[in-house]
Amino acid sequence: MSIYRNRRTFKPVTMDPDKEVPRELLTDILEDAHWAPTHGLTQPWRFHVFTSPESRQRIATTLVDLYDQLTPENQQDPSKRKKLEVAPRRAPVVIALLAHVEPQGKIPEWEELAATSCAAQNLMLSAHEKGLGTFWSTPPVACSQEWIRSLGHDANHLALGLIYLGWPLENEPNPRSVRAPLAEHLFWHDKVE
Ligand SMILES: Cc1cc2nc3c(=O)[nH]c(=O)nc-3n(C[C@H](O)[C@H](O)[C@H](O)COP(=O)(O)O)c2cc1C
């Protein structure tokens, strides 16, 4: 069984809210994420981890406040606001993902984002291997400068949203998560003999 092909998104509503993720297991997953490749070994990822009901309630409140503050009135959507309020309280682990980008540094911003995305994929695959479900969520508020500041980082950082993590209630992958045939994305430059 390939962990690459079988990993699927599990939204917080499909996670068991009462089943904790042991700290040791979570640290192991984060260590796997930390071994992602980076140009120049800059290791730009920053993980902010929230596990207690109190800390998850705090970020839910911050996200909703930022939604009210940053979303133009004619674009406010009560269902999106509700998700920000509910999801961090439902998933037993919430990880805010940030990338450090050195201004005028030798590594361009896109490479630091790519490296941080490699770390995110490591994290999701490691969690999946251990039977946990994940959901990478990128609402605009969790990618905003205001969110970065609320986490205590300066403007030399980019926010890449949140990764929710928890034990799936049912181990059923989302049947709608399919892929187009590989051949549509693949360009061989050698003839098959
Ligand atoms: C960078 C990135 C950002 C994502 N942001 C969101 C999001 O904001 N909302 C959402 O519903 N899914 C989001 N997803 C999850 C995708 O919807 C999901 O990975 C895709 O549907 C494929 O399903 P699978 O993960 O089950 O294979 C994101 C995935 C990635 C890689």
PDB file of C-alpha atoms and ligand atoms in Angstrom:
ATOM      1  CA  MET A   1       0.000   0.000   0.000  1.00  0.00           C
ATOM      2  CA  SER A   2       1.460   3.318  -1.067  1.00  0.00           C
ATOM      3  CA  ILE A   3       1.237   6.080   1.563  1.00  0.00           C
ATOM      4  CA  TYR A   4       1.569   8.576  -1.295  1.00  0.00           C
ATOM      5  CA  ARG A   5      -1.481   7.345  -3.177  1.00  0.00           C
ATOM      6  CA  ASN A   6      -3.662   6.588  -0.191  1.00  0.00           C
ATOM      7  CA  ARG A   7      -3.296   9.812   1.780  1.00  0.00           C
ATOM      8  CA  ARG A   8      -6.523  11.807   1.608  1.00  0.00           C
ATOM      9  CA  THR A   9      -7.788  14.970   3.196  1.00  0.00           C
ATOM     10  CA  PHE A  10      -9.902  14.481   6.300  1.00  0.00           C
ATOM     11  CA  LYS A  11     -11.833  17.614   7.259  1.00  0.00           C
ATOM     12  CA  PRO A  12     -12.123  18.431  10.996  1.00  0.00           C
ATOM     13  CA  VAL A  13     -15.792  17.315  11.046  1.00  0.00           C
ATOM     14  CA  THR A  14     -14.595  13.815  10.169  1.00  0.00           C
ATOM     15  CA  MET A  15     -12.066  13.763  13.056  1.00  0.00           C
ATOM     16  CA  ASP A  16     -12.700  12.367  16.537  1.00  0.00           C
ATOM     17  CA  PRO A  17     -12.754  15.480  18.768  1.00  0.00           C
ATOM     18  CA  ASP A  18     -12.231  13.459  21.951  1.00  0.00           C
ATOM     19  CA  LYS A  19      -9.261  11.364  20.943  1.00  0.00           C
ATOM     20  CA  GLU A  20      -6.000  13.108  21.777  1.00  0.00           C
ATOM     21  CA  VAL A  21      -2.864  12.859  19.685  1.00  0.00           C
ATOM     22  CA  PRO A  22      -0.011  11.962  22.068  1.00  0.00           C
ATOM     23  CA  ARG A  23       2.683  14.647  22.254  1.00  0.00           C
ATOM     24  CA  GLU A  24       5.420  12.131  21.413  1.00  0.00           C
ATOM     25  CA  LEU A  25       3.635  11.030  18.227  1.00  0.00           C
ATOM     26  CA  LEU A  26       3.018  14.641  17.213  1.00  0.00           C
ATOM     27  CA  THR A  27       6.660  15.536  17.811  1.00  0.00           C
ATOM     28  CA  ASP A  28       7.700  12.595  15.643  1.00  0.00           C
ATOM     29  CA  ILE A  29       5.467  13.853  12.806  1.00  0.00           C
ATOM     30  CA  LEU A  30       6.896  17.371  13.135  1.00  0.00           C
ATOM     31  CA  GLU A  31      10.422  15.932  13.096  1.00  0.00           C
ATOM     32  CA  ASP A  32       9.566  14.163   9.808  1.00  0.00           C
ATOM     33  CA  ALA A  33       8.326  17.500   8.436  1.00  0.00           C
ATOM     34  CA  HIS A  34      11.555  19.149   9.590  1.00  0.00           C
ATOM     35  CA  TRP A  35      13.604  16.797   7.389  1.00  0.00           C
ATOM     36  CA  ALA A  36      12.222  18.304   4.182  1.00  0.00           C
ATOM     37  CA  PRO A  37      14.802  19.492   1.631  1.00  0.00           C
ATOM     38  CA  THR A  38      15.832  23.152   1.451  1.00  0.00           C
ATOM     39  CA  HIS A  39      18.066  25.155  -0.828  1.00  0.00           C
ATOM     40  CA  GLY A  40      20.942  26.463   1.295  1.00  0.00           C
ATOM     41  CA  LEU A  41      19.584  24.563   4.320  1.00  0.00           C
ATOM     42  CA  THR A  42      17.580  27.612   5.330  1.00  0.00           C
ATOM     43  CA  GLN A  43      14.853  25.415   6.862  1.00  0.00           C
ATOM     44  CA  PRO A  44      12.311  28.237   6.474  1.00  0.00           C
ATOM     45  CA  TRP A  45       9.279  26.482   7.981  1.00  0.00           C
ATOM     46  CA  ARG A  46       7.839  27.610  11.304  1.00  0.00           C
ATOM     47  CA  PHE A  47       5.211  25.467  12.993  1.00  0.00           C
ATOM     48  CA  HIS A  48       2.854  26.920  15.604  1.00  0.00           C
ATOM     49  CA  VAL A  49       1.109  24.035  17.305  1.00  0.00           C
ATOM     50  CA  PHE A  50      -2.160  24.281  19.250  1.00  0.00           C
ATOM     51  CA  THR A  51      -3.479  21.230  21.078  1.00  0.00           C
ATOM     52  CA  SER A  52      -5.265  22.266  24.288  1.00  0.00           C
ATOM     53  CA  PRO A  53      -8.942  23.259  24.090  1.00  0.00           C
ATOM     54  CA  GLU A  54      -7.946  26.687  25.460  1.00  0.00           C
ATOM     55  CA  SER A  55      -5.257  27.421  22.855  1.00  0.00           C
ATOM     56  CA  ARG A  56      -7.510  26.174  20.029  1.00  0.00           C
ATOM     57  CA  GLN A  57     -10.357  28.340  21.281  1.00  0.00           C
ATOM     58  CA  ARG A  58      -7.944  31.306  21.330  1.00  0.00           C
ATOM     59  CA  ILE A  59      -6.967  30.857  17.682  1.00  0.00           C
ATOM     60  CA  ALA A  60     -10.605  30.327  16.662  1.00  0.00           C
ATOM     61  CA  THR A  61     -11.381  33.693  18.257  1.00  0.00           C
ATOM     62  CA  THR A  62      -8.403  35.357  16.542  1.00  0.00           C
ATOM     63  CA  LEU A  63      -9.348  33.915  13.141  1.00  0.00           C
ATOM     64  CA  VAL A  64     -12.962  35.060  13.451  1.00  0.00           C
ATOM     65  CA  ASP A  65     -11.882  38.531  14.620  1.00  0.00           C
ATOM     66  CA  LEU A  66      -9.525  38.794  11.632  1.00  0.00           C
ATOM     67  CA  TYR A  67     -12.281  37.582   9.304  1.00  0.00           C
ATOM     68  CA  ASP A  68     -14.572  40.384  10.517  1.00  0.00           C
ATOM     69  CA  GLN A  69     -11.761  42.913  10.282  1.00  0.00           C
ATOM     70  CA  LEU A  70     -10.304  41.952   6.878  1.00  0.00           C
ATOM     71  CA  THR A  71     -13.270  40.733   4.811  1.00  0.00           C
ATOM     72  CA  PRO A  72     -15.078  43.500   2.918  1.00  0.00           C
ATOM     73  CA  GLU A  73     -18.710  43.680   4.024  1.00  0.00           C
ATOM     74  CA  ASN A  74     -20.092  42.653   0.628  1.00  0.00           C
ATOM     75  CA  GLN A  75     -17.894  39.501   0.695  1.00  0.00           C
ATOM     76  CA  GLN A  76     -18.741  38.335   4.220  1.00  0.00           C
ATOM     77  CA  ASP A  77     -19.974  34.749   4.162  1.00  0.00           C
ATOM     78  CA  PRO A  78     -21.487  33.402   7.423  1.00  0.00           C
ATOM     79  CA  SER A  79     -20.646  29.783   6.517  1.00  0.00           C
ATOM     80  CA  LYS A  80     -16.950  30.606   5.990  1.00  0.00           C
ATOM     81  CA  ARG A  81     -16.909  32.557   9.262  1.00  0.00           C
ATOM     82  CA  LYS A  82     -18.534  29.611  11.050  1.00  0.00           C
ATOM     83  CA  LYS A  83     -15.888  27.201   9.744  1.00  0.00           C
ATOM     84  CA  LEU A  84     -13.127  29.380  11.224  1.00  0.00           C
ATOM     85  CA  GLU A  85     -14.955  29.334  14.531  1.00  0.00           C
ATOM     86  CA  VAL A  86     -15.684  25.597  14.593  1.00  0.00           C
ATOM     87  CA  ALA A  87     -12.771  23.805  12.877  1.00  0.00           C
ATOM     88  CA  PRO A  88     -10.002  24.694  15.394  1.00  0.00           C
ATOM     89  CA  ARG A  89     -12.256  23.561  18.244  1.00  0.00           C
ATOM     90  CA  ARG A  90     -13.117  20.295  16.520  1.00  0.00           C
ATOM     91  CA  ALA A  91      -9.690  19.045  15.385  1.00  0.00           C
ATOM     92  CA  PRO A  92      -7.490  17.957  18.314  1.00  0.00           C
ATOM     93  CA  VAL A  93      -4.400  19.526  16.713  1.00  0.00           C
ATOM     94  CA  VAL A  94      -4.072  22.728  14.704  1.00  0.00           C
ATOM     95  CA  ILE A  95      -0.757  23.702  13.152  1.00  0.00           C
ATOM     96  CA  ALA A  96      -0.251  27.178  11.722  1.00  0.00           C
ATOM     97  CA  LEU A  97       2.338  26.995   8.961  1.00  0.00           C
ATOM     98  CA  LEU A  98       4.693  29.886   8.235  1.00  0.00           C
ATOM     99  CA  ALA A  99       7.747  30.396   6.063  1.00  0.00           C
ATOM    100  CA  HIS A 100      10.641  32.680   6.895  1.00  0.00           C
ATOM    101  CA  VAL A 101      11.900  34.615   3.885  1.00  0.00           C
ATOM    102  CA  GLU A 102      15.129  36.594   4.184  1.00  0.00           C
ATOM    103  CA  PRO A 103      14.689  39.913   2.350  1.00  0.00           C
ATOM    104  CA  GLN A 104      17.480  40.322  -0.222  1.00  0.00           C
ATOM    105  CA  GLY A 105      18.641  36.836   0.742  1.00  0.00           C
ATOM    106  CA  LYS A 106      20.206  34.460  -1.804  1.00  0.00           C
ATOM    107  CA  ILE A 107      17.196  32.120  -1.706  1.00  0.00           C
ATOM    108  CA  PRO A 108      14.160  33.572  -3.514  1.00  0.00           C
ATOM    109  CA  GLU A 109      10.761  33.653  -1.864  1.00  0.00           C
ATOM    110  CA  TRP A 110       9.303  30.982  -4.141  1.00  0.00           C
ATOM    111  CA  GLU A 111      11.967  28.489  -3.078  1.00  0.00           C
ATOM    112  CA  GLU A 112      11.238  29.086   0.605  1.00  0.00           C
ATOM    113  CA  LEU A 113       7.539  28.544  -0.097  1.00  0.00           C
ATOM    114  CA  ALA A 114       8.358  25.394  -2.064  1.00  0.00           C
ATOM    115  CA  ALA A 115      10.540  24.075   0.780  1.00  0.00           C
ATOM    116  CA  THR A 116       7.837  24.829   3.358  1.00  0.00           C
ATOM    117  CA  SER A 117       5.327  22.999   1.151  1.00  0.00           C
ATOM    118  CA  CYS A 118       7.701  20.003   1.079  1.00  0.00           C
ATOM    119  CA  ALA A 119       7.655  20.108   4.892  1.00  0.00           C
ATOM    120  CA  ALA A 120       3.845  20.238   4.818  1.00  0.00           C
ATOM    121  CA  GLN A 121       3.685  17.179   2.572  1.00  0.00           C
ATOM    122  CA  ASN A 122       6.166  15.318   4.822  1.00  0.00           C
ATOM    123  CA  LEU A 123       3.947  16.200   7.759  1.00  0.00           C
ATOM    124  CA  MET A 124       0.755  14.987   6.069  1.00  0.00           C
ATOM    125  CA  LEU A 125       2.348  11.752   4.853  1.00  0.00           C
ATOM    126  CA  SER A 126       3.922  11.025   8.233  1.00  0.00           C
ATOM    127  CA  ALA A 127       0.553  11.594   9.924  1.00  0.00           C
ATOM    128  CA  HIS A 128      -1.174   9.374   7.373  1.00  0.00           C
ATOM    129  CA  GLU A 129       1.384   6.614   7.914  1.00  0.00           C
ATOM    130  CA  LYS A 130       0.462   6.708  11.623  1.00  0.00           C
ATOM    131  CA  GLY A 131      -3.271   6.476  10.911  1.00  0.00           C
ATOM    132  CA  LEU A 132      -4.010  10.179  11.390  1.00  0.00           C
ATOM    133  CA  GLY A 133      -5.976  12.399   9.037  1.00  0.00           C
ATOM    134  CA  THR A 134      -4.950  15.901   7.977  1.00  0.00           C
ATOM    135  CA  PHE A 135      -6.499  18.882   6.229  1.00  0.00           C
ATOM    136  CA  TRP A 136      -4.408  21.721   4.803  1.00  0.00           C
ATOM    137  CA  SER A 137      -6.667  24.765   4.861  1.00  0.00           C
ATOM    138  CA  THR A 138      -5.742  28.155   3.445  1.00  0.00           C
ATOM    139  CA  PRO A 139      -8.452  30.701   4.240  1.00  0.00           C
ATOM    140  CA  PRO A 140      -7.219  34.246   3.449  1.00  0.00           C
ATOM    141  CA  VAL A 141      -7.172  35.241   7.138  1.00  0.00           C
ATOM    142  CA  ALA A 142      -4.722  32.406   7.932  1.00  0.00           C
ATOM    143  CA  CYS A 143      -2.455  33.701   5.167  1.00  0.00           C
ATOM    144  CA  SER A 144      -2.584  37.361   6.214  1.00  0.00           C
ATOM    145  CA  GLN A 145       0.094  39.635   7.658  1.00  0.00           C
ATOM    146  CA  GLU A 146      -2.222  40.271  10.625  1.00  0.00           C
ATOM    147  CA  TRP A 147      -2.268  36.533  11.386  1.00  0.00           C
ATOM    148  CA  ILE A 148       1.545  36.398  11.179  1.00  0.00           C
ATOM    149  CA  ARG A 149       1.774  39.334  13.607  1.00  0.00           C
ATOM    150  CA  SER A 150      -0.699  37.674  15.993  1.00  0.00           C
ATOM    151  CA  LEU A 151       1.716  34.721  16.155  1.00  0.00           C
ATOM    152  CA  GLY A 152       4.578  37.037  17.080  1.00  0.00           C
ATOM    153  CA  HIS A 153       6.465  37.020  13.761  1.00  0.00           C
ATOM    154  CA  ASP A 154       7.656  39.973  11.709  1.00  0.00           C
ATOM    155  CA  ALA A 155       7.023  40.896   8.078  1.00  0.00           C
ATOM    156  CA  ASN A 156       9.848  38.613   6.888  1.00  0.00           C
ATOM    157  CA  HIS A 157       7.403  35.740   7.088  1.00  0.00           C
ATOM    158  CA  LEU A 158       4.634  34.362   4.917  1.00  0.00           C
ATOM    159  CA  ALA A 159       1.679  32.389   6.265  1.00  0.00           C
ATOM    160  CA  LEU A 160       0.594  29.232   4.444  1.00  0.00           C
ATOM    161  CA  GLY A 161      -2.588  28.550   6.356  1.00  0.00           C
ATOM    162  CA  LEU A 162      -3.393  25.797   8.822  1.00  0.00           C
ATOM    163  CA  ILE A 163      -2.984  22.068   8.974  1.00  0.00           C
ATOM    164  CA  TYR A 164      -5.675  20.338  11.023  1.00  0.00           C
ATOM    165  CA  LEU A 165      -4.736  16.914  12.342  1.00  0.00           C
ATOM    166  CA  GLY A 166      -6.671  14.205  14.165  1.00  0.00           C
ATOM    167  CA  TRP A 167      -7.903  10.618  14.229  1.00  0.00           C
ATOM    168  CA  PRO A 168     -10.429   9.960  11.464  1.00  0.00           C
ATOM    169  CA  LEU A 169     -13.825   8.808  12.713  1.00  0.00           C
ATOM    170  CA  GLU A 170     -14.003   6.451   9.754  1.00  0.00           C
ATOM    171  CA  ASN A 171     -11.118   5.386   7.636  1.00  0.00           C
ATOM    172  CA  GLU A 172     -12.941   6.088   4.402  1.00  0.00           C
ATOM    173  CA  PRO A 173     -11.063   8.253   1.893  1.00  0.00           C
ATOM    174  CA  ASN A 174     -13.029  11.021   0.196  1.00  0.00           C
ATOM    175  CA  PRO A 175     -14.362   9.316  -2.960  1.00  0.00           C
ATOM    176  CA  ARG A 176     -14.456  12.653  -4.796  1.00  0.00           C
ATOM    177  CA  SER A 177     -10.704  13.083  -4.451  1.00  0.00           C
ATOM    178  CA  VAL A 178      -9.639  11.597  -7.752  1.00  0.00           C
ATOM    179  CA  ARG A 179      -6.812  12.395 -10.147  1.00  0.00           C
ATOM    180  CA  ALA A 180      -6.726  12.918 -13.884  1.00  0.00           C
ATOM    181  CA  PRO A 181      -4.755  10.231 -15.728  1.00  0.00           C
ATOM    182  CA  LEU A 182      -1.007  10.665 -15.204  1.00  0.00           C
ATOM    183  CA  ALA A 183      -0.533  10.652 -18.986  1.00  0.00           C
ATOM    184  CA  GLU A 184      -2.172  14.103 -19.189  1.00  0.00           C
ATOM    185  CA  HIS A 185       0.587  15.523 -17.011  1.00  0.00           C
ATOM    186  CA  LEU A 186       3.545  13.576 -18.270  1.00  0.00           C
ATOM    187  CA  PHE A 187       5.853  14.233 -21.193  1.00  0.00           C
ATOM    188  CA  TRP A 188       8.382  11.487 -21.874  1.00  0.00           C
ATOM    189  CA  HIS A 189      11.365  12.625 -23.922  1.00  0.00           C
ATOM    190  CA  ASP A 190      12.573   9.118 -24.704  1.00  0.00           C
ATOM    191  CA  LYS A 191      11.115   6.478 -26.967  1.00  0.00           C
ATOM    192  CA  VAL A 192      10.145   3.162 -25.385  1.00  0.00           C
ATOM    193  CA  GLU A 193      12.211   0.493 -27.188  1.00  0.00           C
TER     194      GLU A 193
HETATM  195  C1  LIG B   1      -1.599  24.351  -0.661  1.00  0.00           C
HETATM  196  C2  LIG B   1      -2.939  23.723  -0.412  1.00  0.00           C
HETATM  197  C3  LIG B   1      -3.966  24.497   0.084  1.00  0.00           C
HETATM  198  C4  LIG B   1      -5.226  23.939   0.311  1.00  0.00           C
HETATM  199  N1  LIG B   1      -6.242  24.744   0.795  1.00  0.00           N
HETATM  200  C5  LIG B   1      -7.480  24.230   0.947  1.00  0.00           C
HETATM  201  C6  LIG B   1      -8.557  25.036   1.417  1.00  0.00           C
HETATM  202  O1  LIG B   1      -8.374  26.213   1.763  1.00  0.00           O
HETATM  203  N2  LIG B   1      -9.783  24.492   1.503  1.00  0.00           N
HETATM  204  C7  LIG B   1     -10.018  23.184   1.141  1.00  0.00           C
HETATM  205  O2  LIG B   1     -11.166  22.730   1.216  1.00  0.00           O
HETATM  206  N3  LIG B   1      -9.010  22.368   0.756  1.00  0.00           N
HETATM  207  C8  LIG B   1      -7.748  22.862   0.651  1.00  0.00           C
HETATM  208  N4  LIG B   1      -6.710  22.041   0.285  1.00  0.00           N
HETATM  209  C9  LIG B   1      -6.936  20.576   0.188  1.00  0.00           C
HETATM  210  C10 LIG B   1      -7.333  20.169  -1.195  1.00  0.00           C
HETATM  211  O3  LIG B   1      -8.673  20.545  -1.432  1.00  0.00           O
HETATM  212  C11 LIG B   1      -7.168  18.665  -1.321  1.00  0.00           C
HETATM  213  O4  LIG B   1      -5.832  18.314  -1.093  1.00  0.00           O
HETATM  214  C12 LIG B   1      -7.582  18.189  -2.722  1.00  0.00           C
HETATM  215  O5  LIG B   1      -8.952  18.273  -2.851  1.00  0.00           O
HETATM  216  C13 LIG B   1      -7.160  16.752  -2.993  1.00  0.00           C
HETATM  217  O6  LIG B   1      -7.744  15.892  -2.039  1.00  0.00           O
HETATM  218  P1  LIG B   1      -6.870  14.916  -1.153  1.00  0.00           P
HETATM  219  O7  LIG B   1      -6.038  15.769  -0.228  1.00  0.00           O
HETATM  220  O8  LIG B   1      -7.890  14.105  -0.412  1.00  0.00           O
HETATM  221  O9  LIG B   1      -6.021  14.099  -2.069  1.00  0.00           O
HETATM  222  C14 LIG B   1      -5.448  22.568   0.043  1.00  0.00           C
HETATM  223  C15 LIG B   1      -4.386  21.785  -0.428  1.00  0.00           C
HETATM  224  C16 LIG B   1      -3.152  22.352  -0.668  1.00  0.00           C
HETATM  225  C17 LIG B   1      -2.020  21.475  -1.185  1.00  0.00           C
END
